[in-house]
Amino acid sequence: MNSRVGVVLVIVLLAGSLSSSVGAIGIGPPVDAPADQSIRAEVQPTAGTAVPRLGTATAVSGTDATATDSAADILHQTIVLRHRPDDPDVFETEMTFRIPDSVTDLEITLGHGATVESRTGFERSGERTLRWTGETDEPVVRYTMPAGGGDGEQQSVESSREGYEFVDTGEWGVVRVPDVSISQKVTEPVGVEEAVSVDGPGATGGDIAFFGEVTEHERAVDGGMIRLVVPEVAQLQESPDAILAALADARGRLEVGAQSDEVFVVAVPSDVDWGPKRGIQYGRSDAWVVDDATFDEANPVWLHEYVHVRQRFSSVKTGTAPETDWLVEAQADYYAGLLALESGRSDFDDFATLLERGEQSPYADGVLTDRSSWQDRETAYTKGALVYGEIDRKLRVATDGDRTLEDVFRTLNAQQGPITEADFLEAIEDAGGTDVRAVAERYTQTDATPEMWSRKQHRAAFEQPVAAFDYELGSEPLTVAGQDWKRWGPSETDDTDGNVRDVIAVPVGEPVSVPVAVSNVGDRDGTYDATLSVDGRVADQQRGTLGPGKRASHRLSWTPTRPGEYEVRVGTQRLTAVVRSPSSVTVTDLQVAPESTSPGDPVTATATVEAAGERPAATVLEFRTAEGVVATRPLALRPDETTTVGADLQFDERGRYEIAVAGETTIVDVGTGPGATLEEMSGFGVPAALGAVVVVVAVTLTARSHRK
């Protein structure tokens, strides 16, 4: 089984007073969502493109897919796929939702080609759209999807002429995990966790599924996992150990960010009409590769598809602007060749032959930033790889080996939104100066084509000594919402995600500041990039220079926009961040002392708070009076933990004042008797607050990258 957390885009509309009894929802949408519209993004992959799942938590493999079952701020979606060997044109999908109380309305839109066979708790609201009836908290829909590509109308003309991308032979099948978009109305931020499994023989990484008998091979790498699935019907030319070793080596060499915890690769039989395709990367970190692929090739397809896994912008539809479409395949071919060379799987002659393709017509005649000038669609693979390599070489020479295009790659991975030519050129100039930028401008914006460099030039550029840096969590405390924050060992939180790492609980929408220590452990001065990654995505980074033996410290930050569990990483060190909505805590009592006071004298309001459910809890507790929020107290609790939280308040005028925290209230008497008028909060209380909030949430749960 494979689980993951989906994209949640939150738009908040407030009218009148909002009680904290329904949660502090005043957090805008995530950074990748426009703030002025309700987003219903149904981003679907087209042939030859990739659609990244923006802002999602990393998929967690294994059977522990219901780790946050008791969380009131998580909508659980379970997808079970079934092979139909007697009807290989389609496969079955059964989708079950477990809906928390904070969701008041839900509508789903199935992918193109879906045929509904049964439904419970859903009613039709459109051709492919179903609305939750509210009659059950676990609605189910069972439907079929086309096996030969799903969303068949999205197949490009080229792909339909040039073999399959996905197929079911009846004996076995390799298919896309179906896409679905979700629209919700909620009373507080809600995360979406998806678990995908194959019912019967087969395997899935969450984006690609294989039907049929398989043997799985795994390799643990730097806190992550590489899964190689070998079907019974496949005949591998390379051994599983050799493939896993190559992918693990590539993971270690490519320091570009965008590193998923799990990579899933299935070897498919090569005796199917795949056309010219030797592999496809689809989704965030899933891929298939033909079983006869070897490392004798100058750009091994195993490595080519792995490079795509490391590209945050691998979708030419949503990840890059039209003028930088070429970059996606150019990087994949170039780094596949360079990784093969540097690992000893090929030699310089093989590498040179690979890149020299770009010197030949018709590839050399095209302008990379103008796709209409290409006479062959392979131009990105050929001229693109050569140009990318020449820019890399020039950058290495200009900086004496201190900077490479991997640094530019990492910078682009950290950006939000489509990568433009301006982004690419600015990152190059930032790394290597105006002269290197000029080289990039010439070779990407004109039909000028570089020549492949010599072996001597390669040694001068690529075999220079480089600085070596270690990155680790600093000794200073983490802060959340500007305050020092609790960090628990796994045993203190029931080992939240099954991994032996410390855990923090964070209120949704609050900034997390992480201390980072950098050490130069090499023999030369160099430039470092201290990076904070969250679920494999670069969340923040800081650049600097250090001499040998020197240290530096920084604080890097991340603001979570939706509930869920996330891996926070610095270097090789990791934390689990459990992001929670206000419903994760319950206020059981509220007292004020003294109960009577004089104007201007302080009183202390004390709330008793406990964690709700079996997960770590976190929120920003709000103390309210008729004037609004008068104090806030961020807090985190371990499962079943209870604590008290106090706030000193002051009232300057005589009167009786109501104080509220979540659903609890108390009254303080300021210089008056029992008969004085109570100054209470207009519109306060659970019914009024619920009526004042409309939260529209749109989710594209499985928008997936797709690269060849």
mmCIF file of C-alpha atoms in Angstrom, residues 287-472:
data_model
loop_
_atom_site.group_PDB
_atom_site.id
_atom_site.type_symbol
_atom_site.label_atom_id
_atom_site.label_comp_id
_atom_site.label_asym_id
_atom_site.label_seq_id
_atom_site.Cartn_x
_atom_site.Cartn_y
_atom_site.Cartn_z
ATOM 1 C CA ALA A 287 8.571 5.425 -13.411
ATOM 2 C CA TRP A 288 8.604 2.431 -15.722
ATOM 3 C CA VAL A 289 11.620 1.320 -17.751
ATOM 4 C CA VAL A 290 11.799 -1.426 -20.376
ATOM 5 C CA ASP A 291 13.355 -4.630 -19.088
ATOM 6 C CA ASP A 292 16.087 -4.786 -21.762
ATOM 7 C CA ALA A 293 17.567 -1.393 -20.817
ATOM 8 C CA THR A 294 21.259 -1.650 -19.914
ATOM 9 C CA PHE A 295 24.043 0.509 -18.567
ATOM 10 C CA ASP A 296 26.012 0.014 -21.772
ATOM 11 C CA GLU A 297 24.153 3.015 -23.203
ATOM 12 C CA ALA A 298 25.788 6.449 -23.009
ATOM 13 C CA ASN A 299 22.657 7.843 -21.328
ATOM 14 C CA PRO A 300 21.103 4.868 -19.496
ATOM 15 C CA VAL A 301 17.329 5.150 -19.385
ATOM 16 C CA TRP A 302 17.348 4.054 -15.730
ATOM 17 C CA LEU A 303 19.308 7.220 -14.930
ATOM 18 C CA HIS A 304 17.388 9.419 -17.383
ATOM 19 C CA GLU A 305 14.084 8.677 -15.666
ATOM 20 C CA TYR A 306 15.653 9.122 -12.246
ATOM 21 C CA VAL A 307 16.785 12.643 -13.176
ATOM 22 C CA HIS A 308 13.154 13.451 -13.992
ATOM 23 C CA VAL A 309 12.214 12.321 -10.479
ATOM 24 C CA ARG A 310 14.543 15.030 -9.156
ATOM 25 C CA GLN A 311 12.999 17.829 -11.240
ATOM 26 C CA ARG A 312 10.370 19.848 -9.388
ATOM 27 C CA PHE A 313 9.558 21.493 -12.724
ATOM 28 C CA SER A 314 9.446 18.332 -14.852
ATOM 29 C CA SER A 315 6.063 19.190 -16.323
ATOM 30 C CA VAL A 316 6.376 21.089 -19.579
ATOM 31 C CA LYS A 317 2.702 22.004 -19.071
ATOM 32 C CA THR A 318 2.905 23.544 -15.610
ATOM 33 C CA GLY A 319 6.566 23.368 -14.557
ATOM 34 C CA THR A 320 8.203 25.404 -17.303
ATOM 35 C CA ALA A 321 7.329 28.323 -19.525
ATOM 36 C CA PRO A 322 7.284 27.584 -23.290
ATOM 37 C CA GLU A 323 10.780 29.014 -23.764
ATOM 38 C CA THR A 324 12.262 26.612 -21.209
ATOM 39 C CA ASP A 325 10.485 23.411 -22.297
ATOM 40 C CA TRP A 326 13.817 22.193 -23.656
ATOM 41 C CA LEU A 327 15.418 22.273 -20.214
ATOM 42 C CA VAL A 328 13.521 19.270 -18.847
ATOM 43 C CA GLU A 329 14.769 16.666 -21.334
ATOM 44 C CA ALA A 330 18.148 18.356 -21.811
ATOM 45 C CA GLN A 331 18.882 17.967 -18.112
ATOM 46 C CA ALA A 332 17.713 14.358 -18.056
ATOM 47 C CA ASP A 333 19.900 13.294 -20.979
ATOM 48 C CA TYR A 334 22.923 15.317 -19.889
ATOM 49 C CA TYR A 335 22.944 14.140 -16.286
ATOM 50 C CA ALA A 336 22.202 10.536 -17.289
ATOM 51 C CA GLY A 337 25.360 10.667 -19.403
ATOM 52 C CA LEU A 338 27.427 12.498 -16.793
ATOM 53 C CA LEU A 339 26.327 10.164 -13.991
ATOM 54 C CA ALA A 340 27.226 7.146 -16.125
ATOM 55 C CA LEU A 341 30.648 8.667 -16.815
ATOM 56 C CA GLU A 342 31.418 9.672 -13.241
ATOM 57 C CA SER A 343 30.338 6.308 -11.846
ATOM 58 C CA GLY A 344 32.545 4.413 -14.319
ATOM 59 C CA ARG A 345 29.638 2.914 -16.258
ATOM 60 C CA SER A 346 30.814 4.647 -19.436
ATOM 61 C CA ASP A 347 33.930 6.461 -20.625
ATOM 62 C CA PHE A 348 34.601 9.905 -22.034
ATOM 63 C CA ASP A 349 34.245 8.731 -25.633
ATOM 64 C CA ASP A 350 30.724 7.490 -24.866
ATOM 65 C CA PHE A 351 29.898 10.776 -23.175
ATOM 66 C CA ALA A 352 31.293 12.818 -26.058
ATOM 67 C CA THR A 353 29.363 10.774 -28.610
ATOM 68 C CA LEU A 354 26.163 11.399 -26.654
ATOM 69 C CA LEU A 355 26.571 15.174 -26.665
ATOM 70 C CA GLU A 356 27.960 15.435 -30.199
ATOM 71 C CA ARG A 357 24.505 14.547 -31.499
ATOM 72 C CA GLY A 358 23.576 18.166 -30.815
ATOM 73 C CA GLU A 359 26.089 19.404 -33.394
ATOM 74 C CA GLN A 360 24.285 17.605 -36.193
ATOM 75 C CA SER A 361 21.515 18.901 -38.432
ATOM 76 C CA PRO A 362 18.577 19.235 -38.049
ATOM 77 C CA TYR A 363 19.026 19.525 -34.272
ATOM 78 C CA ALA A 364 21.717 22.204 -34.454
ATOM 79 C CA ASP A 365 19.504 24.448 -36.596
ATOM 80 C CA GLY A 366 16.871 24.968 -33.925
ATOM 81 C CA VAL A 367 16.650 27.765 -31.350
ATOM 82 C CA LEU A 368 16.069 26.126 -27.984
ATOM 83 C CA THR A 369 13.801 28.864 -26.627
ATOM 84 C CA ASP A 370 11.656 28.803 -29.796
ATOM 85 C CA ARG A 371 10.076 25.405 -30.203
ATOM 86 C CA SER A 372 8.548 26.404 -33.552
ATOM 87 C CA SER A 373 12.090 26.526 -34.992
ATOM 88 C CA TRP A 374 12.789 22.876 -34.164
ATOM 89 C CA GLN A 375 12.809 20.584 -37.169
ATOM 90 C CA ASP A 376 12.901 17.523 -34.938
ATOM 91 C CA ARG A 377 11.264 17.112 -31.545
ATOM 92 C CA GLU A 378 14.424 15.352 -30.332
ATOM 93 C CA THR A 379 16.177 18.755 -30.353
ATOM 94 C CA ALA A 380 15.756 19.096 -26.581
ATOM 95 C CA TYR A 381 17.483 15.729 -26.020
ATOM 96 C CA THR A 382 20.335 16.420 -28.455
ATOM 97 C CA LYS A 383 21.190 20.093 -28.867
ATOM 98 C CA GLY A 384 19.639 20.811 -25.477
ATOM 99 C CA ALA A 385 21.939 18.351 -23.709
ATOM 100 C CA LEU A 386 25.019 19.712 -25.526
ATOM 101 C CA VAL A 387 24.153 23.327 -24.712
ATOM 102 C CA TYR A 388 23.398 22.478 -21.098
ATOM 103 C CA GLY A 389 26.737 20.687 -20.841
ATOM 104 C CA GLU A 390 28.659 23.597 -22.351
ATOM 105 C CA ILE A 391 27.064 26.031 -19.902
ATOM 106 C CA ASP A 392 27.990 23.652 -17.079
ATOM 107 C CA ARG A 393 31.592 23.485 -18.291
ATOM 108 C CA LYS A 394 31.893 27.268 -18.619
ATOM 109 C CA LEU A 395 30.423 27.758 -15.145
ATOM 110 C CA ARG A 396 32.876 25.302 -13.597
ATOM 111 C CA VAL A 397 35.841 26.997 -15.303
ATOM 112 C CA ALA A 398 34.698 30.515 -14.372
ATOM 113 C CA THR A 399 34.353 29.593 -10.685
ATOM 114 C CA ASP A 400 37.357 27.249 -10.432
ATOM 115 C CA GLY A 401 34.984 24.376 -9.784
ATOM 116 C CA ASP A 402 33.148 26.153 -6.968
ATOM 117 C CA ARG A 403 29.803 26.302 -8.816
ATOM 118 C CA THR A 404 28.142 23.902 -11.261
ATOM 119 C CA LEU A 405 24.776 23.698 -12.972
ATOM 120 C CA GLU A 406 23.660 21.434 -10.138
ATOM 121 C CA ASP A 407 23.575 24.613 -8.053
ATOM 122 C CA VAL A 408 21.377 26.253 -10.685
ATOM 123 C CA PHE A 409 19.232 23.083 -10.813
ATOM 124 C CA ARG A 410 18.749 23.307 -7.045
ATOM 125 C CA THR A 411 17.849 27.005 -7.265
ATOM 126 C CA LEU A 412 15.211 26.285 -9.909
ATOM 127 C CA ASN A 413 13.821 23.435 -7.811
ATOM 128 C CA ALA A 414 13.321 25.879 -4.947
ATOM 129 C CA GLN A 415 11.235 28.290 -7.022
ATOM 130 C CA GLN A 416 7.447 28.399 -7.116
ATOM 131 C CA GLY A 417 5.600 28.513 -10.407
ATOM 132 C CA PRO A 418 6.781 27.774 -13.949
ATOM 133 C CA ILE A 419 10.490 28.212 -14.687
ATOM 134 C CA THR A 420 11.103 30.953 -17.255
ATOM 135 C CA GLU A 421 14.147 31.766 -19.384
ATOM 136 C CA ALA A 422 14.711 34.785 -17.154
ATOM 137 C CA ASP A 423 14.747 32.523 -14.081
ATOM 138 C CA PHE A 424 17.284 30.223 -15.720
ATOM 139 C CA LEU A 425 19.568 33.064 -16.812
ATOM 140 C CA GLU A 426 19.361 34.879 -13.477
ATOM 141 C CA ALA A 427 20.297 31.698 -11.603
ATOM 142 C CA ILE A 428 23.271 31.209 -13.941
ATOM 143 C CA GLU A 429 24.439 34.800 -13.496
ATOM 144 C CA ASP A 430 24.052 34.517 -9.740
ATOM 145 C CA ALA A 431 26.259 31.426 -9.759
ATOM 146 C CA GLY A 432 28.871 32.387 -12.364
ATOM 147 C CA GLY A 433 28.582 36.019 -13.384
ATOM 148 C CA THR A 434 27.654 37.912 -16.537
ATOM 149 C CA ASP A 435 30.120 36.133 -18.846
ATOM 150 C CA VAL A 436 28.579 32.721 -18.177
ATOM 151 C CA ARG A 437 25.125 34.231 -18.557
ATOM 152 C CA ALA A 438 26.150 35.574 -21.963
ATOM 153 C CA VAL A 439 27.152 32.056 -23.022
ATOM 154 C CA ALA A 440 23.748 30.748 -21.941
ATOM 155 C CA GLU A 441 21.916 33.540 -23.757
ATOM 156 C CA ARG A 442 23.803 32.891 -26.989
ATOM 157 C CA TYR A 443 23.240 29.154 -27.085
ATOM 158 C CA THR A 444 19.618 29.161 -25.920
ATOM 159 C CA GLN A 445 18.290 32.226 -27.752
ATOM 160 C CA THR A 446 20.008 31.834 -31.139
ATOM 161 C CA ASP A 447 20.776 28.950 -33.488
ATOM 162 C CA ALA A 448 24.444 29.060 -32.467
ATOM 163 C CA THR A 449 25.673 25.605 -31.457
ATOM 164 C CA PRO A 450 28.755 24.813 -29.346
ATOM 165 C CA GLU A 451 31.260 22.107 -30.208
ATOM 166 C CA MET A 452 31.802 19.180 -27.890
ATOM 167 C CA TRP A 453 34.810 19.848 -25.688
ATOM 168 C CA SER A 454 37.957 17.735 -25.584
ATOM 169 C CA ARG A 455 39.077 15.225 -22.979
ATOM 170 C CA LYS A 456 41.701 17.733 -21.756
ATOM 171 C CA GLN A 457 39.086 20.455 -21.409
ATOM 172 C CA HIS A 458 36.863 18.031 -19.550
ATOM 173 C CA ARG A 459 39.568 17.247 -17.008
ATOM 174 C CA ALA A 460 40.263 20.955 -16.498
ATOM 175 C CA ALA A 461 36.618 21.732 -15.792
ATOM 176 C CA PHE A 462 35.179 18.604 -14.203
ATOM 177 C CA GLU A 463 38.083 17.176 -12.219
ATOM 178 C CA GLN A 464 38.997 20.199 -10.116
ATOM 179 C CA PRO A 465 39.108 19.867 -6.335
ATOM 180 C CA VAL A 466 35.964 21.157 -4.715
ATOM 181 C CA ALA A 467 34.998 22.243 -1.226
ATOM 182 C CA ALA A 468 33.168 19.738 0.962
ATOM 183 C CA PHE A 469 30.494 20.773 3.432
ATOM 184 C CA ASP A 470 28.517 19.116 6.194
ATOM 185 C CA TYR A 471 25.035 20.346 7.060
ATOM 186 C CA GLU A 472 23.220 19.556 10.287
#
